[in-house]
Amino acid sequence: MTASSQRLVVRPIEDRPFLEEMLKLRWSGASILVRGQFLAPSQVNAFGAYEGDDIAGVATWRYEGRILYLITVNNVTDRRGVGQALLEAVIAKGKADGAPLLRVLVSNDNLNALGFYQRRGFRIVAVHIGAVDAMRTYKPSIPEIGMNRIPIHDEIELEMGL
Amino acid sequence: MPNVVVEPATPGDVVATWRDLWNGEVIFTPRGVFSPRDVVGLAARDRNNRMVGLATYAVRDRVAAIVTINAMLDGNGVATVLLERIIAAARAAGATALVATLTNDNLRAFAFFQKRGFRLTALRPGAMDAVRARKPKIPLAAPNGIPIRDYIDVERDL
């Protein structure tokens, strides 16, 4: 475990200009592909994991109907447990809102995320074959090769009941 | 390349490996139940004639299916050598596609196949629940903590 004297606190990021600027920098081309659509930073909400005033990680989410979608989870530092803390905050948010389901999509190369979510109560509910390939037609900057040197083609959809 | 010799496996190699590493005497796949006599086995042996890898496959209707592939030692390229031999043998047998099925917990296999030309083709949600009913030794979760539930099919052209 990374030693840290600061407690990790997760709270909504209310400063929209700050959030959108940060996401524009993190999301190549200032948008992110989810479920065959491009989302701009203005279309998501976010939780930040803070150590004091420093941000250690960000999770973004949005509703589509009553279903809560986790869009991204990013660790900004190497502190452990940030993804877990952010996921817990999103789950708590969904439960408080009465959302029946939490869903997340990962690309076929992202085995770390596939493991992370499956170990935390999500199960794979669908595979969208060629979904990333289709979107690359519109956004050629989407890389061909992803993590683990695996070609990126598909989206894998995971879900957990809340 | 690992310093191994790949040769036809004996029926005993297949039986022992399936018993020790696959929780039983037969392998359940989306393409049916395979017993050792239904498959071609390839064994990789080191210079001391110790088996360090075993792969089994079957060819039907121009589709070759990998039934099992195991490297007894990690990270030394044995599985890659076995896969290359299956590809060559399957092509020689007239197959035009090579398929494999893994379980949802097996992220290493998912990476292995995807790095070697295989594409994700299908999810079979809950398939392992039915398999577990016939093979009760299959644990509920893998050592990496992921519940074992689904089949994931992958495929490549030959």
XYZ file of C-alpha atoms in Angstrom, chain A residues 19-108:
90
model
C -14.050 19.707 -14.621
C -14.634 20.283 -18.308
C -11.143 21.680 -18.828
C -9.631 18.659 -17.110
C -11.726 16.185 -19.088
C -10.894 17.910 -22.360
C -7.231 17.347 -21.585
C -7.739 13.731 -20.569
C -10.127 12.728 -23.342
C -8.297 12.810 -26.619
C -10.228 14.977 -29.023
C -12.253 16.349 -26.100
C -14.864 13.626 -26.284
C -15.192 10.041 -25.216
C -16.813 7.146 -26.975
C -19.419 5.212 -25.042
C -22.058 2.911 -26.453
C -21.706 4.175 -29.973
C -21.989 7.815 -29.078
C -19.494 10.528 -28.374
C -19.886 12.300 -25.076
C -18.503 15.749 -24.401
C -17.359 16.810 -20.939
C -20.485 18.953 -20.685
C -22.635 15.801 -20.786
C -21.230 14.110 -17.696
C -21.078 14.646 -13.979
C -18.142 13.761 -11.822
C -16.882 12.700 -8.445
C -13.399 13.608 -7.380
C -11.295 11.698 -4.872
C -9.332 14.239 -2.893
C -6.354 14.067 -0.594
C -6.650 17.403 1.098
C -6.882 19.875 -1.764
C -5.183 17.565 -4.247
C -7.236 15.502 -6.621
C -6.217 11.835 -6.707
C -8.833 10.535 -9.114
C -11.968 11.325 -11.067
C -15.036 9.257 -11.932
C -17.563 10.501 -14.466
C -21.151 9.340 -14.784
C -24.444 10.183 -16.404
C -27.991 8.900 -16.491
C -29.683 7.486 -19.541
C -33.255 7.078 -18.474
C -33.109 5.480 -15.053
C -29.920 3.604 -15.755
C -26.765 5.045 -14.291
C -23.716 4.794 -16.532
C -20.237 4.965 -15.172
C -18.338 6.664 -17.986
C -14.729 6.837 -16.814
C -12.695 6.156 -13.712
C -9.201 7.588 -13.628
C -6.499 7.533 -11.062
C -4.444 10.701 -11.278
C -1.815 9.566 -8.779
C -0.475 6.127 -7.932
C -2.372 5.998 -4.669
C -4.180 2.702 -4.277
C -7.861 2.389 -3.538
C -8.850 5.486 -5.503
C -10.812 3.575 -8.142
C -12.537 1.579 -5.440
C -13.478 4.723 -3.486
C -14.822 6.410 -6.611
C -16.800 3.345 -7.633
C -18.329 3.153 -4.160
C -19.382 6.787 -4.421
C -21.071 6.207 -7.771
C -22.839 3.107 -6.436
C -24.044 5.084 -3.406
C -25.271 7.863 -5.689
C -27.231 5.395 -7.826
C -28.778 3.730 -4.784
C -29.735 7.078 -3.289
C -31.368 8.041 -6.575
C -33.238 4.757 -6.805
C -31.492 3.714 -10.013
C -32.021 0.012 -10.701
C -28.806 -0.607 -12.607
C -25.277 0.636 -12.935
C -23.575 -0.049 -16.231
C -20.108 0.514 -17.603
C -18.476 -0.138 -20.956
C -14.889 -1.151 -21.482
C -13.033 -1.689 -24.724
C -11.829 -5.165 -25.539
